[in-house]
Amino acid sequence: MKGAPTVALLLFFLAIATSMSDYWRETVGMGQPKVSHLHFYFHEVGKGSNPTPILVAEANSTKTSPTSFGSVYVADDPLTEGPNLTSKLIGRAQGIQAACSMTEFNLIMALNFVFTDGEFNGSTLTVVGRNPILQDVREMSVVGGNGVFRLAQGYAQLRTILLATGSLTVEYNVTVIHY
Ligand SMILES: *[C@@H]1O[C@H](CO)[C@@H](O)[C@H](O)[C@H]1NC(C)=O
Ligand SMILES: *[C@@H]1O[C@H](CO)[C@@H](O)[C@H](O)[C@H]1NC(C)=O
Ligand SMILES: *[C@@H]1O[C@H](CO)[C@@H](O)[C@H](O)[C@H]1NC(C)=O
Ligand SMILES: *[C@@H]1O[C@H](CO)[C@@H](O)[C@H](O)[C@H]1NC(C)=O
């Protein structure tokens, strides 16, 4: 009888060890990291019946703010191969942009770049960063991704190449390390 609790205890720890092995697998090699460079154009179409960014929230004070401080947009913006909106669609930038500076035009961007063409079709990159839109070149962080971009890290450099009533085109160069 003296052995009984010991056996129970043993089974208990065995159960823990077994359940642990179910969710904690061996570490495996990831292969060598690759560096990919992506070059494409991002478009915001504000005019027409289907604007690609929409204002979803603002504070009362936003309307009187010189920098639109407090406005929050949700966007589903096309990404194209060339600078013209009519050039080949390669994906979309879907996410949130909010004006977050009281002293300059500056957005916090949180975007998923969803690729729908070519070797990155079906993969996404998650880009987060500061976008002081009047500066020539801005830089944001690639903080992750999925598909071929699992464990991605990198940066995006962007420059506005067209700013007209109801339309904005931004050139993106993205450098990504992935596996
Ligand atoms: C915002 O403005 C509306 C309409 O003038 C007013 O009813 C509301 O109380 C204001 N909200 C705040 C937080 O000041
Ligand atoms: C974009 O392409 C359209 C149709 O091909 C053309 O009419 C337009 O002039 C082009 N715009 C620019 C800025 O090149
Ligand atoms: C991208 O992938 C989807 C889903 O696998 C497929 O339906 C589509 O044809 C692909 N597009 C291109 C341009 O390869
Ligand atoms: C993107 O890279 C190209 C080629 O190196 C360069 O000409 C262009 O100025 C770059 N644009 C940005 C926004 O970094």
mmCIF file of C-alpha atoms and ligand atoms in Angstrom, residues 38-41 136-138 155-161 170-174, ligand 4:
data_model
loop_
_atom_site.group_PDB
_atom_site.id
_atom_site.type_symbol
_atom_site.label_atom_id
_atom_site.label_comp_id
_atom_site.label_asym_id
_atom_site.label_seq_id
_atom_site.Cartn_x
_atom_site.Cartn_y
_atom_site.Cartn_z
ATOM 1 C CA LEU A 38 9.862 44.648 -53.100
ATOM 2 C CA HIS A 39 9.015 47.701 -55.136
ATOM 3 C CA PHE A 40 5.407 48.741 -55.744
ATOM 4 C CA TYR A 41 2.961 51.613 -55.579
ATOM 5 C CA ASP A 136 10.067 63.299 -48.648
ATOM 6 C CA VAL A 137 11.023 59.759 -47.598
ATOM 7 C CA ARG A 138 9.428 58.073 -44.608
ATOM 8 C CA TYR A 155 11.699 48.111 -43.243
ATOM 9 C CA ALA A 156 9.724 50.042 -45.829
ATOM 10 C CA GLN A 157 10.738 53.340 -47.382
ATOM 11 C CA LEU A 158 8.000 55.389 -48.950
ATOM 12 C CA ARG A 159 7.680 58.547 -50.957
ATOM 13 C CA THR A 160 4.583 60.362 -52.188
ATOM 14 C CA ILE A 161 4.738 60.700 -55.960
ATOM 15 C CA VAL A 170 3.036 56.453 -52.807
ATOM 16 C CA GLU A 171 6.107 54.564 -53.995
ATOM 17 C CA TYR A 172 7.252 51.785 -51.634
ATOM 18 C CA ASN A 173 10.587 50.014 -51.382
ATOM 19 C CA VAL A 174 10.420 47.206 -48.854
HETATM 20 C C1 LIG B 4 13.172 52.894 -54.409
HETATM 21 O O1 LIG B 4 14.268 52.295 -55.023
HETATM 22 C C2 LIG B 4 14.544 52.817 -56.324
HETATM 23 C C3 LIG B 4 15.646 51.985 -56.924
HETATM 24 O O2 LIG B 4 16.734 51.903 -56.069
HETATM 25 C C4 LIG B 4 14.885 54.296 -56.204
HETATM 26 O O3 LIG B 4 15.080 54.837 -57.489
HETATM 27 C C5 LIG B 4 13.735 55.034 -55.523
HETATM 28 O O4 LIG B 4 14.081 56.377 -55.303
HETATM 29 C C6 LIG B 4 13.422 54.360 -54.189
HETATM 30 N N1 LIG B 4 12.246 55.004 -53.610
HETATM 31 C C7 LIG B 4 12.062 55.097 -52.285
HETATM 32 C C8 LIG B 4 10.805 55.738 -51.849
HETATM 33 O O5 LIG B 4 12.868 54.692 -51.472
#
